[in-house]
Short mmCIF file of C-alpha atoms in Angstrom, two decimals:
data_model
loop_
_atom_site.label_atom_id
_atom_site.label_comp_id
_atom_site.label_asym_id
_atom_site.label_seq_id
_atom_site.Cartn_x
_atom_site.Cartn_y
_atom_site.Cartn_z
CA MET L 1 122.21 -42.77 -132.32
CA THR L 2 123.20 -45.84 -134.30
CA GLY L 3 126.31 -47.92 -134.84
CA ALA L 4 128.94 -49.16 -132.42
CA PRO L 5 128.92 -47.93 -128.81
CA VAL L 6 130.93 -44.83 -127.98
CA THR L 7 134.08 -46.05 -126.22
CA VAL L 8 135.20 -44.08 -123.15
CA SER L 9 138.63 -44.89 -121.72
CA ILE L 10 139.30 -43.49 -118.24
CA LEU L 11 142.80 -43.18 -116.77
CA THR L 12 143.05 -42.94 -112.97
CA ALA L 13 145.86 -42.60 -110.45
CA SER L 14 146.39 -42.89 -106.71
CA GLY L 15 144.26 -40.41 -104.79
CA PHE L 16 141.68 -39.94 -107.56
CA ASN L 17 138.22 -38.72 -106.56
CA MET L 18 135.77 -41.63 -106.48
CA ALA L 19 132.58 -39.56 -106.66
CA THR L 20 133.87 -37.59 -109.63
CA THR L 21 134.82 -40.72 -111.56
CA THR L 22 131.72 -42.80 -110.83
CA GLY L 23 129.45 -39.79 -111.31
CA PHE L 24 130.88 -39.32 -114.78
CA ILE L 25 130.37 -43.00 -115.61
CA ASP L 26 126.87 -43.22 -114.12
CA ALA L 27 125.41 -40.80 -116.65
CA PHE L 28 126.41 -43.25 -119.40
CA ARG L 29 125.16 -46.22 -117.39
CA ALA L 30 121.73 -44.59 -117.03
CA CYS L 31 121.73 -43.69 -120.71
CA ASN L 32 122.35 -47.32 -121.73
CA TYR L 33 119.70 -48.64 -119.33
CA LEU L 34 117.02 -46.21 -120.46
CA ALA L 35 117.81 -46.64 -124.17
CA GLY L 36 117.68 -50.42 -123.84
CA GLU L 37 120.97 -50.80 -125.67
CA GLN L 38 124.66 -50.18 -125.11
CA LEU L 39 125.25 -46.71 -126.49
CA PHE L 40 128.36 -46.12 -124.37
CA ARG L 41 131.07 -48.55 -123.27
CA TRP L 42 133.71 -47.58 -120.71
CA SER L 43 136.91 -49.02 -119.33
CA LEU L 44 139.27 -47.97 -116.54
CA SER L 45 143.03 -48.23 -116.38
CA HIS L 46 145.56 -46.88 -113.94
CA ALA L 47 149.11 -45.60 -113.78
CA GLY L 48 151.42 -47.62 -111.57
CA ILE L 49 151.63 -51.28 -110.66
CA GLU L 50 149.00 -51.57 -107.94
CA LEU L 51 145.32 -50.66 -108.06
CA PRO L 52 145.01 -46.98 -107.09
CA VAL L 53 143.25 -46.14 -103.84
CA ALA L 54 140.77 -43.28 -104.17
CA SER L 55 140.90 -40.28 -101.85
CA ASN L 56 138.07 -41.82 -99.79
CA GLY L 57 139.99 -45.06 -99.29
CA LEU L 58 137.97 -47.16 -101.76
CA VAL L 59 139.27 -49.00 -104.81
CA LEU L 60 137.80 -49.36 -108.31
CA HIS L 61 138.79 -52.35 -110.38
CA SER L 62 140.90 -51.28 -113.33
CA THR L 63 143.66 -52.61 -115.56
CA ALA L 64 147.23 -51.41 -115.80
CA LEU L 65 147.75 -48.57 -118.25
CA ASP L 66 148.71 -49.80 -121.73
CA PRO L 67 150.88 -47.19 -123.50
CA LEU L 68 149.81 -48.63 -126.87
CA GLU L 69 146.07 -48.70 -126.11
CA LYS L 70 143.96 -47.99 -129.16
CA ALA L 71 142.55 -44.47 -129.20
CA PRO L 72 139.01 -44.48 -127.75
CA ASP L 73 136.16 -42.32 -128.93
CA ILE L 74 136.63 -40.27 -125.74
CA GLY L 75 139.73 -40.30 -123.53
CA VAL L 76 139.48 -39.26 -119.88
CA VAL L 77 142.04 -38.44 -117.18
CA SER L 78 140.68 -38.48 -113.61
CA THR L 79 143.19 -37.41 -110.96
CA SER L 80 143.08 -35.41 -107.74
CA TRP L 81 146.05 -34.82 -105.41
CA ALA L 82 149.57 -34.71 -106.93
CA PRO L 83 148.73 -35.03 -110.65
CA GLU L 84 152.43 -34.40 -111.38
CA ALA L 85 153.12 -37.94 -110.15
CA VAL L 86 151.56 -39.38 -113.34
CA TYR L 87 152.77 -36.89 -115.95
CA GLU L 88 155.47 -39.25 -117.20
CA ALA L 89 153.20 -42.30 -117.30
CA MET L 90 150.17 -40.69 -118.93
CA THR L 91 151.59 -38.06 -121.28
CA PRO L 92 152.72 -40.36 -124.14
CA LEU L 93 149.36 -42.13 -124.22
CA ILE L 94 147.13 -39.06 -124.17
CA ARG L 95 149.30 -37.34 -126.78
CA ARG L 96 148.89 -40.44 -128.93
CA TRP L 97 145.13 -40.34 -128.46
CA ALA L 98 145.15 -36.66 -129.42
CA ARG L 99 147.08 -37.41 -132.63
CA PHE L 100 144.33 -39.85 -133.56
CA GLY L 101 141.72 -37.14 -132.98
CA ALA L 102 140.15 -38.44 -129.76
CA PRO L 103 138.35 -35.80 -127.67
CA LEU L 104 140.03 -35.58 -124.26
CA VAL L 105 138.46 -34.94 -120.86
CA GLY L 106 140.18 -33.83 -117.64
CA LEU L 107 138.27 -34.50 -114.41
CA ASP L 108 139.27 -32.67 -111.21
CA THR L 109 143.04 -32.15 -111.61
CA GLY L 110 143.05 -34.18 -114.82
CA ALA L 111 143.33 -30.79 -116.51
CA PHE L 112 146.86 -30.52 -115.07
CA VAL L 113 147.82 -33.72 -116.88
CA LEU L 114 146.34 -32.52 -120.18
CA ALA L 115 147.99 -29.13 -119.81
CA GLU L 116 151.39 -30.60 -118.96
CA ALA L 117 151.14 -32.61 -122.19
CA GLY L 118 150.55 -29.35 -124.09
CA LEU L 119 147.01 -30.34 -125.03
CA LEU L 120 145.22 -27.34 -123.49
CA ASP L 121 147.33 -24.49 -124.86
CA GLY L 122 145.02 -21.65 -125.91
CA LYS L 123 141.99 -23.59 -124.66
CA ARG L 124 139.51 -22.82 -121.89
CA ALA L 125 139.75 -25.19 -118.96
CA THR L 126 138.71 -25.50 -115.34
CA VAL L 127 139.81 -27.29 -112.18
CA HIS L 128 138.39 -27.43 -108.65
CA TYR L 129 138.52 -23.96 -107.11
CA GLU L 130 141.17 -24.99 -104.58
CA HIS L 131 143.58 -25.65 -107.47
CA ILE L 132 142.75 -22.68 -109.74
CA ASP L 133 145.55 -20.38 -108.55
CA ALA L 134 148.16 -23.12 -108.88
CA PHE L 135 146.90 -24.10 -112.32
CA ALA L 136 146.95 -20.52 -113.58
CA GLU L 137 150.48 -20.03 -112.27
CA THR L 138 151.76 -23.31 -113.73
CA PHE L 139 150.05 -23.14 -117.13
CA PRO L 140 149.77 -19.49 -118.25
CA ASN L 141 148.94 -20.52 -121.82
CA VAL L 142 145.63 -22.07 -120.72
CA ARG L 143 142.56 -19.86 -120.32
CA ILE L 144 141.50 -20.91 -116.83
CA THR L 145 137.88 -20.37 -115.77
CA GLU L 146 135.94 -20.81 -112.53
CA ASP L 147 133.17 -22.69 -114.32
CA LEU L 148 131.85 -26.09 -113.28
CA TYR L 149 132.97 -27.52 -116.60
CA THR L 150 134.25 -26.34 -119.96
CA ILE L 151 133.94 -27.61 -123.50
CA ASP L 152 136.42 -26.12 -125.95
CA GLY L 153 136.36 -28.13 -129.14
CA ALA L 154 137.85 -31.55 -128.49
CA ARG L 155 139.03 -30.60 -125.00
CA MET L 156 136.71 -30.84 -122.01
CA THR L 157 137.34 -30.33 -118.30
CA ALA L 158 135.23 -30.59 -115.14
CA ALA L 159 135.99 -29.24 -111.67
CA GLY L 160 135.07 -32.50 -109.95
CA GLY L 161 132.17 -33.86 -107.91
CA ALA L 162 128.74 -33.41 -109.47
CA ALA L 163 130.24 -31.22 -112.21
CA ALA L 164 131.58 -34.41 -113.79
CA THR L 165 128.00 -35.67 -114.12
CA ASP L 166 126.95 -32.42 -115.79
CA LEU L 167 129.75 -32.80 -118.32
CA ALA L 168 128.90 -36.46 -118.98
CA LEU L 169 125.25 -35.53 -119.55
CA GLN L 170 126.36 -32.89 -122.04
CA ILE L 171 128.32 -35.58 -123.85
CA VAL L 172 125.19 -37.77 -123.85
CA ARG L 173 123.25 -34.81 -125.18
CA SER L 174 125.70 -34.23 -128.04
CA ARG L 175 125.89 -37.93 -128.95
CA ALA L 176 122.36 -39.16 -128.27
CA GLY L 177 120.14 -36.06 -128.15
CA ASP L 178 118.29 -33.89 -125.64
CA ALA L 179 115.52 -36.39 -124.88
CA LEU L 180 117.84 -39.13 -123.65
CA ALA L 181 120.03 -36.67 -121.74
CA ASN L 182 116.94 -35.36 -119.96
CA VAL L 183 115.57 -38.75 -118.93
CA ALA L 184 119.04 -39.92 -117.87
CA ALA L 185 119.42 -36.83 -115.67
CA ARG L 186 116.02 -37.45 -114.09
CA TYR L 187 116.80 -41.12 -113.56
CA ILE L 188 119.92 -40.38 -111.52
CA PHE L 189 118.10 -37.51 -109.72
CA HIS L 190 120.30 -34.84 -111.25
CA GLU L 191 117.82 -32.02 -110.80
CA ARG L 192 118.89 -30.05 -113.82
CA LEU L 193 121.58 -30.11 -116.43
CA ARG L 194 123.63 -27.06 -115.53
CA PRO L 195 124.71 -25.20 -118.65
CA GLU L 196 128.25 -24.49 -119.73
CA GLY L 197 129.33 -21.28 -118.01
CA ALA L 198 127.67 -22.18 -114.69
CA ARG L 199 129.98 -21.11 -111.88
CA GLN L 200 131.52 -23.36 -109.26
CA LEU L 201 130.54 -21.04 -106.41
CA PRO L 202 127.42 -19.12 -107.43
CA SER L 203 126.14 -16.36 -105.20
CA GLY L 204 122.77 -16.60 -103.50
CA ALA L 205 121.35 -19.31 -101.29
CA GLU L 206 123.85 -21.61 -99.59
CA PRO L 207 123.58 -25.40 -100.19
CA SER L 208 122.04 -25.80 -96.73
CA GLY L 209 119.26 -23.41 -97.72
CA ALA L 210 120.53 -20.45 -95.70
CA THR L 211 121.01 -17.13 -97.41
CA THR L 212 124.09 -15.01 -96.82
CA PRO L 213 123.25 -11.28 -96.89
CA THR L 214 124.26 -9.44 -100.04
CA THR L 215 126.43 -7.11 -97.97
CA VAL L 216 128.48 -10.05 -96.68
CA ARG L 217 128.80 -11.54 -100.17
CA ALA L 218 129.91 -8.16 -101.50
CA ALA L 219 132.54 -7.89 -98.76
CA ILE L 220 133.81 -11.41 -99.46
CA GLN L 221 134.09 -10.74 -103.18
CA PHE L 222 135.93 -7.46 -102.48
CA MET L 223 138.42 -9.28 -100.24
CA GLU L 224 138.94 -12.03 -102.82
CA ASP L 225 139.64 -9.34 -105.42
CA HIS L 226 142.29 -7.82 -103.13
CA LEU L 227 144.39 -10.73 -101.90
CA GLU L 228 147.70 -9.13 -102.83
CA ASP L 229 146.96 -5.44 -102.27
CA VAL L 230 145.36 -5.77 -98.85
CA VAL L 231 142.71 -3.15 -98.07
CA PRO L 232 141.70 -1.87 -94.59
CA MET L 233 138.58 -3.09 -92.85
CA HIS L 234 136.79 0.27 -93.15
CA ALA L 235 137.28 0.18 -96.94
CA ILE L 236 135.68 -3.27 -97.11
CA ALA L 237 132.70 -2.03 -95.11
CA ALA L 238 132.41 1.04 -97.31
CA HIS L 239 132.38 -1.15 -100.41
CA ALA L 240 129.60 -3.27 -98.85
CA GLY L 241 127.65 -0.10 -98.08
CA ILE L 242 127.35 -0.51 -94.30
CA SER L 243 129.29 0.44 -91.20
CA GLN L 244 132.29 -1.62 -90.14
CA ARG L 245 130.61 -2.46 -86.83
CA ARG L 246 127.50 -3.76 -88.61
CA LEU L 247 129.61 -5.78 -91.05
CA GLU L 248 131.56 -7.30 -88.16
CA ARG L 249 128.33 -8.47 -86.53
CA LEU L 250 127.11 -10.01 -89.80
CA PHE L 251 130.39 -11.87 -90.30
CA ARG L 252 130.23 -13.35 -86.81
CA ARG L 253 126.64 -14.44 -87.35
CA PHE L 254 126.80 -15.82 -90.89
CA ILE L 255 130.48 -16.72 -91.38
CA GLY L 256 131.46 -17.55 -87.81
CA ARG L 257 134.63 -15.49 -87.97
CA THR L 258 135.64 -11.89 -87.54
CA LEU L 259 136.11 -9.79 -90.65
CA ALA L 260 139.88 -9.56 -90.15
CA ARG L 261 140.26 -13.27 -89.51
CA TYR L 262 138.25 -14.20 -92.58
CA TYR L 263 140.37 -11.90 -94.73
CA ARG L 264 143.59 -13.35 -93.33
CA ASP L 265 142.33 -16.92 -93.72
CA VAL L 266 141.30 -16.53 -97.35
CA ARG L 267 144.75 -15.12 -98.14
CA LEU L 268 146.41 -18.01 -96.31
CA ASP L 269 144.22 -20.54 -98.12
CA ARG L 270 145.43 -19.14 -101.42
CA ALA L 271 149.00 -19.21 -100.14
CA ARG L 272 148.67 -22.86 -99.20
CA GLY L 273 147.48 -23.80 -102.66
CA LEU L 274 150.45 -22.02 -104.21
CA ALA L 275 152.91 -23.45 -101.68
CA THR L 276 151.84 -27.07 -102.11
CA GLN L 277 150.98 -27.06 -105.82
CA THR L 278 153.63 -24.81 -107.45
CA ASP L 279 157.36 -24.18 -107.26
CA LEU L 280 157.02 -20.43 -106.66
CA PRO L 281 159.51 -19.15 -104.05
CA LEU L 282 157.82 -18.75 -100.67
CA ARG L 283 158.83 -15.07 -100.56
CA GLU L 284 156.88 -14.46 -103.78
CA ILE L 285 153.90 -16.39 -102.43
CA ALA L 286 153.91 -14.26 -99.28
CA LEU L 287 153.82 -11.04 -101.32
CA ALA L 288 151.18 -12.42 -103.72
CA CYS L 289 148.93 -13.12 -100.75
CA GLY L 290 149.35 -9.76 -99.02
CA PHE L 291 152.02 -10.50 -96.42
CA ALA L 292 154.70 -7.82 -96.22
CA SER L 293 157.39 -10.03 -94.67
CA PRO L 294 158.25 -13.73 -94.95
CA GLU L 295 158.46 -13.92 -91.16
CA HIS L 296 154.90 -12.66 -90.66
CA PHE L 297 153.71 -14.99 -93.41
CA SER L 298 155.42 -18.02 -91.85
CA ARG L 299 153.97 -17.31 -88.39
CA ALA L 300 150.44 -16.82 -89.70
CA TYR L 301 150.72 -19.91 -91.91
CA ARG L 302 151.90 -22.10 -89.05
CA LYS L 303 149.14 -20.82 -86.77
CA ARG L 304 146.45 -21.65 -89.32
CA PHE L 305 147.73 -24.94 -90.71
CA GLY L 306 149.84 -26.29 -87.87
CA THR L 307 153.04 -26.46 -89.91
CA PRO L 308 155.40 -23.92 -91.50
CA PRO L 309 155.05 -23.37 -95.26
CA GLN L 310 158.42 -24.88 -96.16
CA VAL L 311 157.43 -28.15 -94.44
CA ASP L 312 153.89 -28.13 -95.80
CA ARG L 313 155.30 -27.59 -99.30
CA GLN L 314 156.75 -31.10 -99.19
CA ALA L 315 153.99 -32.87 -97.22
CA GLY L 316 151.24 -31.19 -99.25
CA ARG L 317 152.45 -32.78 -102.47
CA VAL L 318 151.75 -36.25 -101.14
CA PRO L 319 148.09 -37.29 -101.17
CA PHE L 320 147.01 -39.17 -98.12
CA GLU L 321 143.71 -40.38 -96.76
CA PHE L 322 141.52 -37.78 -95.06
CA ARG L 323 143.86 -34.88 -95.75
CA ALA L 324 141.97 -31.72 -94.82
CA TRP L 325 142.13 -28.65 -97.05
CA PRO L 326 142.39 -26.16 -95.59
CA MET L 327 143.29 -27.39 -92.12
CA HIS L 328 141.64 -24.97 -89.72
CA GLU L 329 143.55 -23.67 -86.76
CA ARG L 330 142.38 -24.56 -83.29
CA GLY L 331 140.51 -22.10 -81.14
CA GLY L 332 137.53 -19.85 -81.41
CA LEU L 333 136.98 -16.47 -82.98
CA ASN L 334 139.72 -13.87 -82.83
#
């Protein structure tokens, strides 16, 4: 790789994910250090007047967004909660960058900002799994995936966290070659460069090293495939290939919840994402998540999250420090 450094301009906003943003940058930092020259140069700017506070309460130094900033070699949008708050501020700039041919990257919910600007139509894209349903509902012209990251021509997206480092290392690979990408990954202790198409939530061993039985994983997948058309417990057990009693015992042991409670909770988790991240009527959300009546939906929602859906719809749009998603209801197993 010869010539001027590759310029990477990163736009952030209040509530952005610190680990995602710095993990993306650190791959380039390691690359420069190991190459002994500045192959990549990055800058950060932010929407709004004040420095944005990350979701963990920390602050990165950045400059105020310049709507006439020269198009970089790579433009990046890194947002998390409430990306709609920066649509107006960021859209003109990223559209301008696109007109000049700059590849664009969306980190975490940065894909929402790119999609709102019409820059992901017909493209593959990903967001963190908690936002996938809302993204698919809001932007039907985008081909949403559950991958860690996607690269579709000049449009790239990463789900957040360590996936941003994987995407940055792929950019290093494309710009500076396999050898430098490999040593940079080793240097930052990124065990392997996960390929495009790697899933956000792969089956198999859990991160802690435990292994969930295949029967439990099969039951979970079956439930997630039937969030709207709710199936009875005996049908879930039959799909998993064991008795309902045996499946109940496995769920208590490995999941810590009863089969019925897990099924209800996963439907409510999806409902919460739709309630706080889209404008779908609550009645439609209830039906889409397998609740026959709005009243039953509202009671179950309030029990799990501590607030009714119509109230959470407003509060959930505002990012605030240490917000829990999902908020688990009090009490033990049901």
